[in-house]
PDB file of C-alpha atoms in Angstrom:
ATOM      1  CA  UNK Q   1      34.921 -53.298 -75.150  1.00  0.00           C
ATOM      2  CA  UNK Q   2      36.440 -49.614 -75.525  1.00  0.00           C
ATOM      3  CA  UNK Q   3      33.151 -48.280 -73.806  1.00  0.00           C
ATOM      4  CA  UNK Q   4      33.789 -46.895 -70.508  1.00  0.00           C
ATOM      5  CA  UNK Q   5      32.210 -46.822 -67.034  1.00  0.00           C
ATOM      6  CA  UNK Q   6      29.979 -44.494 -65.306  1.00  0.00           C
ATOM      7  CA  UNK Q   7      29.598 -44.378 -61.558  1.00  0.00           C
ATOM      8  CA  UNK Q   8      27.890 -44.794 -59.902  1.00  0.00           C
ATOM      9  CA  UNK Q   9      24.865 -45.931 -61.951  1.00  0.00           C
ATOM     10  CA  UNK Q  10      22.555 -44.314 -60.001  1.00  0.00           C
ATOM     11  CA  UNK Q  11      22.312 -41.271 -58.045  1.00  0.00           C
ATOM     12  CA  UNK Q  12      19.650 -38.965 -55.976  1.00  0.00           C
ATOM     13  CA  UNK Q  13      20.026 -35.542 -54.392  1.00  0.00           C
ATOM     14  CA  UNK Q  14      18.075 -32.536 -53.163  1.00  0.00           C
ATOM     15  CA  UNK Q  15      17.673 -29.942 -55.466  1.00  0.00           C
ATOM     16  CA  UNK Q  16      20.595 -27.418 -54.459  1.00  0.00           C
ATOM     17  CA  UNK Q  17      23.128 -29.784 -53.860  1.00  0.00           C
ATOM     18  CA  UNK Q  18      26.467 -31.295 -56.013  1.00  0.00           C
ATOM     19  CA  UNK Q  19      26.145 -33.707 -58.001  1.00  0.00           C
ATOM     20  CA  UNK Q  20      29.488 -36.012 -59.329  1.00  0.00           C
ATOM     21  CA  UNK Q  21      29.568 -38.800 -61.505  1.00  0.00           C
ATOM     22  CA  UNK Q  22      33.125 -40.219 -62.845  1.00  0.00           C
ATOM     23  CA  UNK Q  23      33.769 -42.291 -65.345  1.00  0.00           C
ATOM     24  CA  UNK Q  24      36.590 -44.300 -66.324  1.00  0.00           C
ATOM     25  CA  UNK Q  25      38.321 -45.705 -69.854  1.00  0.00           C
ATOM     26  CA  UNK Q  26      40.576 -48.112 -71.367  1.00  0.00           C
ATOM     27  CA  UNK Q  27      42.359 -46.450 -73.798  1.00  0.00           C
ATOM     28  CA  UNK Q  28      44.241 -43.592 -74.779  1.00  0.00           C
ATOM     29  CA  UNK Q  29      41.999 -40.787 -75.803  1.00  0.00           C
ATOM     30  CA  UNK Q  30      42.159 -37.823 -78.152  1.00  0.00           C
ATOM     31  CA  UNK Q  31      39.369 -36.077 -76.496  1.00  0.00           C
ATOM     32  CA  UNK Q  32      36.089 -37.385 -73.445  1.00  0.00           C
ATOM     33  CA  UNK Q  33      32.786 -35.717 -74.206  1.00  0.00           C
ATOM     34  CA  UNK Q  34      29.899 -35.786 -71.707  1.00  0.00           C
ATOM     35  CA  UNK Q  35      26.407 -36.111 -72.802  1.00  0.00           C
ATOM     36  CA  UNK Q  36      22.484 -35.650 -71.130  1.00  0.00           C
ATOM     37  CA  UNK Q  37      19.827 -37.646 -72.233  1.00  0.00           C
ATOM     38  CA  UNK Q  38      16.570 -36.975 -70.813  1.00  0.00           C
ATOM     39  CA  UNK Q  39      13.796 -39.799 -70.850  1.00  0.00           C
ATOM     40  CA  UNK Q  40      12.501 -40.981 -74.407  1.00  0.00           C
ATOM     41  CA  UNK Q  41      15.056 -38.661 -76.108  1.00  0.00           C
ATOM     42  CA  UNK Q  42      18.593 -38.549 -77.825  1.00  0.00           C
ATOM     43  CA  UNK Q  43      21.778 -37.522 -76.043  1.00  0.00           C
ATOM     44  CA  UNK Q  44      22.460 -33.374 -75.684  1.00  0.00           C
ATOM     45  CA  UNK Q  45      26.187 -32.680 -76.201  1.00  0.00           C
ATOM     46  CA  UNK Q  46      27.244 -30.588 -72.691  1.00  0.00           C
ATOM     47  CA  UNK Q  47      30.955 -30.395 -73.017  1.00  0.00           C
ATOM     48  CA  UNK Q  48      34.466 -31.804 -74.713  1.00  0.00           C
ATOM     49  CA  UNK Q  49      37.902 -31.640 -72.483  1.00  0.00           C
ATOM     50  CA  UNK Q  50      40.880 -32.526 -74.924  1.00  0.00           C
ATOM     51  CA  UNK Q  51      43.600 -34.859 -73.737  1.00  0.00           C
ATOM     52  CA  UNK Q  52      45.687 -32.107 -72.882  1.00  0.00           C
ATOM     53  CA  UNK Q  53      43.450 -30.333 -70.977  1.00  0.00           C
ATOM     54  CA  UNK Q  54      43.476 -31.321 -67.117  1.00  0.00           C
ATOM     55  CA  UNK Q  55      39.580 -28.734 -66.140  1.00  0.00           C
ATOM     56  CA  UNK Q  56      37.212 -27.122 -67.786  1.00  0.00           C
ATOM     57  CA  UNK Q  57      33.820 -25.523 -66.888  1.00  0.00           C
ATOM     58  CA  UNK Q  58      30.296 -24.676 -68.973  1.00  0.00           C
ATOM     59  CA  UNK Q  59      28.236 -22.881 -66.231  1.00  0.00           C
ATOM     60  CA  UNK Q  60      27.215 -24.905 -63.485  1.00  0.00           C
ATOM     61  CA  UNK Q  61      29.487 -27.648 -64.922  1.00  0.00           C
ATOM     62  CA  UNK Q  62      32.635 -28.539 -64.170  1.00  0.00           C
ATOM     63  CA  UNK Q  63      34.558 -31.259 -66.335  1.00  0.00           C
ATOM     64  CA  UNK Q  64      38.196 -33.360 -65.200  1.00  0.00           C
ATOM     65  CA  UNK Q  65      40.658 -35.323 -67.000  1.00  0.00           C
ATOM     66  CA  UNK Q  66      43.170 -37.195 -65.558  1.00  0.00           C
ATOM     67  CA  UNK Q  67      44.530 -39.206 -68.598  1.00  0.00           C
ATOM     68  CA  UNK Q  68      47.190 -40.951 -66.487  1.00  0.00           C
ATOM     69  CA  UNK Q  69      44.316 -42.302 -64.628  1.00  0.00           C
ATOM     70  CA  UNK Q  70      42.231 -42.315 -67.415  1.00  0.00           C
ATOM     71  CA  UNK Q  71      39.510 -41.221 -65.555  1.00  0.00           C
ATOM     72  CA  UNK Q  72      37.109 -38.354 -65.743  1.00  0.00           C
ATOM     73  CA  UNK Q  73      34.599 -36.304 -63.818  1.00  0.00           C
ATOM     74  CA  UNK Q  74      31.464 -34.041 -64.208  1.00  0.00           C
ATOM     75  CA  UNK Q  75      30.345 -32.039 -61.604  1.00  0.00           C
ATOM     76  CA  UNK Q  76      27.008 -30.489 -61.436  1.00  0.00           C
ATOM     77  CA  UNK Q  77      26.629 -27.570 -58.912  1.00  0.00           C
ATOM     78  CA  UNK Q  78      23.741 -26.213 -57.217  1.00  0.00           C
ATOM     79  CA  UNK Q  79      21.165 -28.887 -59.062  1.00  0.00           C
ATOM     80  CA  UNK Q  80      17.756 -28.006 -60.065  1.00  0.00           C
ATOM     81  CA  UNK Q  81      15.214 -30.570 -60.785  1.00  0.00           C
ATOM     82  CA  UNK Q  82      15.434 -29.880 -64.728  1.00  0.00           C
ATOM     83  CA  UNK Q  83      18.996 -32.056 -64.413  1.00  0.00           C
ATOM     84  CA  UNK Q  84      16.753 -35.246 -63.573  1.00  0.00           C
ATOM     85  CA  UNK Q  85      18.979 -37.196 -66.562  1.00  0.00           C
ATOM     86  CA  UNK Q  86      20.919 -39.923 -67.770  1.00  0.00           C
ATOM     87  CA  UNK Q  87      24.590 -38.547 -67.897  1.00  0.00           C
ATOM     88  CA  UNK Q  88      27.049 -40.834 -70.135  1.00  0.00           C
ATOM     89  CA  UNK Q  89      30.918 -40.043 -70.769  1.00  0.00           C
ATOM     90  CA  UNK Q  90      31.896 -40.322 -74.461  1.00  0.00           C
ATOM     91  CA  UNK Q  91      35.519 -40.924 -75.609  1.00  0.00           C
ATOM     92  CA  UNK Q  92      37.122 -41.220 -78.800  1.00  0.00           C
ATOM     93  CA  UNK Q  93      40.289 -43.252 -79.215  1.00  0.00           C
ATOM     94  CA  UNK Q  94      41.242 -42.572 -82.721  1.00  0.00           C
ATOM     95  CA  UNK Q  95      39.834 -40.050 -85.024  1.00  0.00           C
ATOM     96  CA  UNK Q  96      35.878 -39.404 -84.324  1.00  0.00           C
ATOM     97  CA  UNK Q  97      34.972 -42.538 -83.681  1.00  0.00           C
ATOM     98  CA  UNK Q  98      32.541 -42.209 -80.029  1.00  0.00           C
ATOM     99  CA  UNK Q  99      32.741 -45.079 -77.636  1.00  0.00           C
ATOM    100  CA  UNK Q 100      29.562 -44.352 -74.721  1.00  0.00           C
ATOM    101  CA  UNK Q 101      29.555 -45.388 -71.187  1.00  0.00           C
ATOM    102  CA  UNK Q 102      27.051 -46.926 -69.108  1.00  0.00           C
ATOM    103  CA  UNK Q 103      25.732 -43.730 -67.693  1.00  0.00           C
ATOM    104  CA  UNK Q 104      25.024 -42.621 -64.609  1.00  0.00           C
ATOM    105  CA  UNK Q 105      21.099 -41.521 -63.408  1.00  0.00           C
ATOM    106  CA  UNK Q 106      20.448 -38.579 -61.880  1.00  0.00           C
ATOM    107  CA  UNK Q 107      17.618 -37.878 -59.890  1.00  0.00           C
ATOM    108  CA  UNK Q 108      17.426 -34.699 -58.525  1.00  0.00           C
ATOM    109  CA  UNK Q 109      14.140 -33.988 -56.251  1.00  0.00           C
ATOM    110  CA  UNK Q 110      12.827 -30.833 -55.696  1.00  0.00           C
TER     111      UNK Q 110
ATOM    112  CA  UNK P   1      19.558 -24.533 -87.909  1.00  0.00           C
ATOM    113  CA  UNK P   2      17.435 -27.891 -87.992  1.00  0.00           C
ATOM    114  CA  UNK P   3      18.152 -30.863 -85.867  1.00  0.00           C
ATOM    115  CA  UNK P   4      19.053 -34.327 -87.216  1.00  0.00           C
ATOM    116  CA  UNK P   5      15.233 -36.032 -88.058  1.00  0.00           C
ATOM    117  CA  UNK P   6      14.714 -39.793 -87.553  1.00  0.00           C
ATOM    118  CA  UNK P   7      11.890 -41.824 -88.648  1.00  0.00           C
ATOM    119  CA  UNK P   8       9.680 -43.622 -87.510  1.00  0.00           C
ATOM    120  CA  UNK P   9       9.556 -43.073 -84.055  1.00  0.00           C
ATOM    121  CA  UNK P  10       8.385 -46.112 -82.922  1.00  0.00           C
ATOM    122  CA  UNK P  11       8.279 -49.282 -84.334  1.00  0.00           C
ATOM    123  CA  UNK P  12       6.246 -52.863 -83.391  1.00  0.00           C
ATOM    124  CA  UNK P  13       7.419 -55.745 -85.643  1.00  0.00           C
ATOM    125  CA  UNK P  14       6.996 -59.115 -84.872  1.00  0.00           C
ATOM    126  CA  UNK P  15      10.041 -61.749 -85.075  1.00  0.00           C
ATOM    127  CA  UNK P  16      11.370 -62.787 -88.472  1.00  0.00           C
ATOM    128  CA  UNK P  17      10.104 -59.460 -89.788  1.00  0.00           C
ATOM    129  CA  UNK P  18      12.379 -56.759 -91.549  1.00  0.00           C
ATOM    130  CA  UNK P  19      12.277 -52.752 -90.505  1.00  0.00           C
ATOM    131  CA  UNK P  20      14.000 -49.990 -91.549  1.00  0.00           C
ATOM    132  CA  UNK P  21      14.744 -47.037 -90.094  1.00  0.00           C
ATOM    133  CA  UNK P  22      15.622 -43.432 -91.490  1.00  0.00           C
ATOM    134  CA  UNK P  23      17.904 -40.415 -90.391  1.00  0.00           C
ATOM    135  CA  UNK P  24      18.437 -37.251 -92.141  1.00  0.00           C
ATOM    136  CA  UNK P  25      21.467 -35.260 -90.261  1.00  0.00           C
ATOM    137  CA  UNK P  26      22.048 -31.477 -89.968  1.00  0.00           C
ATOM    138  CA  UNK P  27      22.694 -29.875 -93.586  1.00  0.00           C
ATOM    139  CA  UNK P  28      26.572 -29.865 -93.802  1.00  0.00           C
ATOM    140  CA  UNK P  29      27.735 -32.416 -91.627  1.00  0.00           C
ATOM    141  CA  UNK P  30      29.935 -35.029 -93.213  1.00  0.00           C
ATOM    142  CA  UNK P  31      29.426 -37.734 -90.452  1.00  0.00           C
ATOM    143  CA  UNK P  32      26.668 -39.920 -89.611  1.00  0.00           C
ATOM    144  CA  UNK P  33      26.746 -42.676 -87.128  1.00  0.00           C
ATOM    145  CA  UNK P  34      23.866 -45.333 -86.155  1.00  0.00           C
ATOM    146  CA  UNK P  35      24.194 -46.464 -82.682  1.00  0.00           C
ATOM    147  CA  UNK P  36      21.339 -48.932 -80.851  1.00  0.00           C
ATOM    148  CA  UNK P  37      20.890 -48.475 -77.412  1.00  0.00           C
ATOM    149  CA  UNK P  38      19.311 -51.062 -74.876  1.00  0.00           C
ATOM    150  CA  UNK P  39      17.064 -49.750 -72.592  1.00  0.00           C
ATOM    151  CA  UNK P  40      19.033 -49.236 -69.157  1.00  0.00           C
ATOM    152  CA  UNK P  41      22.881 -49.061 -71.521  1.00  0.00           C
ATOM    153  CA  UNK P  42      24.803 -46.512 -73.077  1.00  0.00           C
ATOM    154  CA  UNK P  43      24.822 -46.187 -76.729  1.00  0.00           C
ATOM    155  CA  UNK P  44      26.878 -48.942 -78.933  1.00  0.00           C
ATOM    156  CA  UNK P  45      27.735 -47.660 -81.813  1.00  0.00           C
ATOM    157  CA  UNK P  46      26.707 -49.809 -85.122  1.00  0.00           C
ATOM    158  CA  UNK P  47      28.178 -47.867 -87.714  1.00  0.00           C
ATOM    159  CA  UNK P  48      29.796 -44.598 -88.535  1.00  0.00           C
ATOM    160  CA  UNK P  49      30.008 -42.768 -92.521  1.00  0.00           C
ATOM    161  CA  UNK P  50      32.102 -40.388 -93.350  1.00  0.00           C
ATOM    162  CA  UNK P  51      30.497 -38.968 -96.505  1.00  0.00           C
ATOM    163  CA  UNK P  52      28.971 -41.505 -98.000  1.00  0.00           C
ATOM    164  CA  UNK P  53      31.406 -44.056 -97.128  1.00  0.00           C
ATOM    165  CA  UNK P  54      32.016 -46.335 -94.366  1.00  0.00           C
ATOM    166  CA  UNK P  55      34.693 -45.852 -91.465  1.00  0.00           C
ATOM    167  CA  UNK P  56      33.781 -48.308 -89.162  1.00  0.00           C
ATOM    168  CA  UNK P  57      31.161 -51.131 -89.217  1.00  0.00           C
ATOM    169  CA  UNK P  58      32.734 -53.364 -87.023  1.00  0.00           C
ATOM    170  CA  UNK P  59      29.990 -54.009 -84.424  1.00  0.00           C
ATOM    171  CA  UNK P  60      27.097 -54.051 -87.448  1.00  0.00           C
ATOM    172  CA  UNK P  61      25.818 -57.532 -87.071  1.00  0.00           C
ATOM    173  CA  UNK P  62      26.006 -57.685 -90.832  1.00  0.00           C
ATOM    174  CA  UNK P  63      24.232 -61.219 -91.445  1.00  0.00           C
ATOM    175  CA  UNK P  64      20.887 -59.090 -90.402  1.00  0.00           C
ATOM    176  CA  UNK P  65      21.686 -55.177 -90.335  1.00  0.00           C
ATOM    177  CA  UNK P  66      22.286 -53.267 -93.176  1.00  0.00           C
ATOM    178  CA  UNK P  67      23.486 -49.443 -93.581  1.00  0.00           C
ATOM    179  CA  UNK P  68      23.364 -47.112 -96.647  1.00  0.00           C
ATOM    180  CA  UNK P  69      23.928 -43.048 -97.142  1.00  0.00           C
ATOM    181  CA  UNK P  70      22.683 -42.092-100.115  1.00  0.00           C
ATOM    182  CA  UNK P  71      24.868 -39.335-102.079  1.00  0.00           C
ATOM    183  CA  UNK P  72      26.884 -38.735 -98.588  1.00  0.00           C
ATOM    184  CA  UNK P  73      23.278 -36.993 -97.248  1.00  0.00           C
ATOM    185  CA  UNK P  74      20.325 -39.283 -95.580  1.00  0.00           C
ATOM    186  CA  UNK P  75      20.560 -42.614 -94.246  1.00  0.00           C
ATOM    187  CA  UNK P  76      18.656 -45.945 -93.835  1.00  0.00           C
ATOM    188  CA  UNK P  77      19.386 -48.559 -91.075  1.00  0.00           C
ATOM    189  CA  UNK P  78      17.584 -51.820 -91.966  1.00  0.00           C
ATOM    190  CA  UNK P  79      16.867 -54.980 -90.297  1.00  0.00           C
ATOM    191  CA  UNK P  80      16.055 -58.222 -91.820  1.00  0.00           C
ATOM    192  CA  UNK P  81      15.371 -60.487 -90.347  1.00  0.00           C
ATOM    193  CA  UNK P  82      14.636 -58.819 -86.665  1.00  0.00           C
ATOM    194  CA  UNK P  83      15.413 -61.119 -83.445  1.00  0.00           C
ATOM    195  CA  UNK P  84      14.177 -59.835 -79.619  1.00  0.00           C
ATOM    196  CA  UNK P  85      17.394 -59.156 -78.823  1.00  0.00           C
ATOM    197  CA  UNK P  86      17.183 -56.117 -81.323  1.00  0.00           C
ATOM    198  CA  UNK P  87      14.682 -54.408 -78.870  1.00  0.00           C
ATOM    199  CA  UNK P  88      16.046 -51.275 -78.373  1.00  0.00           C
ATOM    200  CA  UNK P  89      16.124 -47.456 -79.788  1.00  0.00           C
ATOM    201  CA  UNK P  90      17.867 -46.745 -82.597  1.00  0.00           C
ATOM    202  CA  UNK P  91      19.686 -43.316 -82.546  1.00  0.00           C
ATOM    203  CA  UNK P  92      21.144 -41.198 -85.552  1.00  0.00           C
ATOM    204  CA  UNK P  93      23.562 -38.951 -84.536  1.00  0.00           C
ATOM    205  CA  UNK P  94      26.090 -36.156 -86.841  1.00  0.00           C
ATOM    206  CA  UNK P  95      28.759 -34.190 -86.872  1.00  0.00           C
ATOM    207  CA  UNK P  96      31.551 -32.706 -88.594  1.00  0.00           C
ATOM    208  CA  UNK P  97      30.713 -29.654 -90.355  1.00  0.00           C
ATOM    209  CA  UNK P  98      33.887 -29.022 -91.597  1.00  0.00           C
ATOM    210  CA  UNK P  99      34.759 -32.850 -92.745  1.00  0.00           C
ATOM    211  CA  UNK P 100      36.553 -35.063 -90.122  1.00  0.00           C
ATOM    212  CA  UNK P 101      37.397 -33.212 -86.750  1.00  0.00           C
ATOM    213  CA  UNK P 102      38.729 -34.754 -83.797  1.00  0.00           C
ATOM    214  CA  UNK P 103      36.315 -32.540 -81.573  1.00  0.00           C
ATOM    215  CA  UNK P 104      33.388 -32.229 -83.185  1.00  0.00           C
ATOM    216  CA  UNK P 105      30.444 -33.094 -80.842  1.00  0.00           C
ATOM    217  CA  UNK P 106      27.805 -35.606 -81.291  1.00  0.00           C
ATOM    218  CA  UNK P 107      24.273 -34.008 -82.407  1.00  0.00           C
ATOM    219  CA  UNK P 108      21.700 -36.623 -82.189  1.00  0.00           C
ATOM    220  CA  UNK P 109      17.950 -37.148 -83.402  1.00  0.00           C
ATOM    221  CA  UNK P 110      15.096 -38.405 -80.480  1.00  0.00           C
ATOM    222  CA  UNK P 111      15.780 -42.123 -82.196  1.00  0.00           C
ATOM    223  CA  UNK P 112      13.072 -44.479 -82.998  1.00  0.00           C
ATOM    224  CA  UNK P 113      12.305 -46.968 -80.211  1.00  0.00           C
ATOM    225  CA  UNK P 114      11.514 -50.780 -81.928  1.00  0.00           C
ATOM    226  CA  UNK P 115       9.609 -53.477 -80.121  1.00  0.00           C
ATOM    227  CA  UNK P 116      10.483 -57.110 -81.438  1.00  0.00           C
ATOM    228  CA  UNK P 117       7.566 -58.965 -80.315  1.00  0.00           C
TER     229      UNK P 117
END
């Protein structure tokens, strides 16, 4: 399978803190993506990093590549109960072709 | 600008039975993909169009699923005939306004959830 792997599958904080989920890949990648999915609904695009891009932040988000590792990371700062979600990575090996994770569930109680 | 519409959103069909499902992506975007998603997994994808033809349809179980996008626009997924196993929602998802782009996101409709009973 070319899907990667969230983890962990399952986390819960208290609104205000971090939250990081990694994930982590098989192949080489032109770009990872990270996606929300809220319950009952389709996936909301939150941000791309390129393969030759090593950070990159969106607001409270912060997104890392480390392509020798072929890992990434997403980090969610100072949560708020509206980021209760399923997070998944997203990578495409060749051309636009999308490969999802497992996810990772957030719970984040007010 | 309007999302990407799906249709139905939920489905009940008993074993043996045939469904379709249909998607109609933002105006302008050349790609379309269909990817089922089993409750408590990420997304696999089934099959991905570029226009109206086919990049990859690898992981289409095509003895019983079936794909078509009309005149490179709208799309219908079909099933026939459905097994449990194919419990699971069925998203759309597009991108690509410009043609094929390496970092395009994903947009994706709210997917149509089918029960195999």
């Amino acid at each position: 399978s070319q899907q990667g792997e969230e983890d962990p599958q399952a986390l819960s904080i208290q609104e205000g803190e971090n939250a990081t989920m990694n994930c982590s890949y098989k192949t080489s990648i032109n770009n990872l993506q990270w996606y929300r999915q809220n319950s009952g609904r389709g996936l909301v695009h939150l941000i791309l990093i390129r393969s030759n891009e090593r950070e990159k932040h969106s607001g409270r988000l912060r997104v890392t590549l480390d392509t020798s590792k072929k890992s990434s990371s997403l980090l969610i700062t100072a949560s708020r109960a509206a980021d209760t979600a399923s997070y998944f990575c997203a990578t495409a090996p060749t051309g636009n072709q999308f490969y999802f994770g497992t996810g990772t569930s957030l719970t984040v109680i007010p | 600008e309007a999302g990407v519409a799906q249709s139905p959103r939920y489905k009940i069909i008993e074993k043996r039975q045939s469904v379709a499902f249909w998607c109609n992506p933002i105006s302008g975007h050349a790609t379309l993909y269909w990817y089922q998603q089993i409750l408590g997994q990420g997304p696999k994808l089934l099959i991905q169009f570029q226009n109206n033809g086919v990049v990859d349809d690898s992981q289409l179980p095509k003895d019983r699923f079936s794909a078509e996008r009309l005149k490179g626009v709208d799309s219908t997924l079909k099933i026939q005939p459905a097994k449990l196993e194919d419990s699971a929602v069925y998203l759309c998802a597009s991108s690509s306004p410009q043609g094929i782009s390496y970092n395009s996101p994903l947009h994706f409709g709210n997917g149509t959830r089918l029960t195999v009973t």
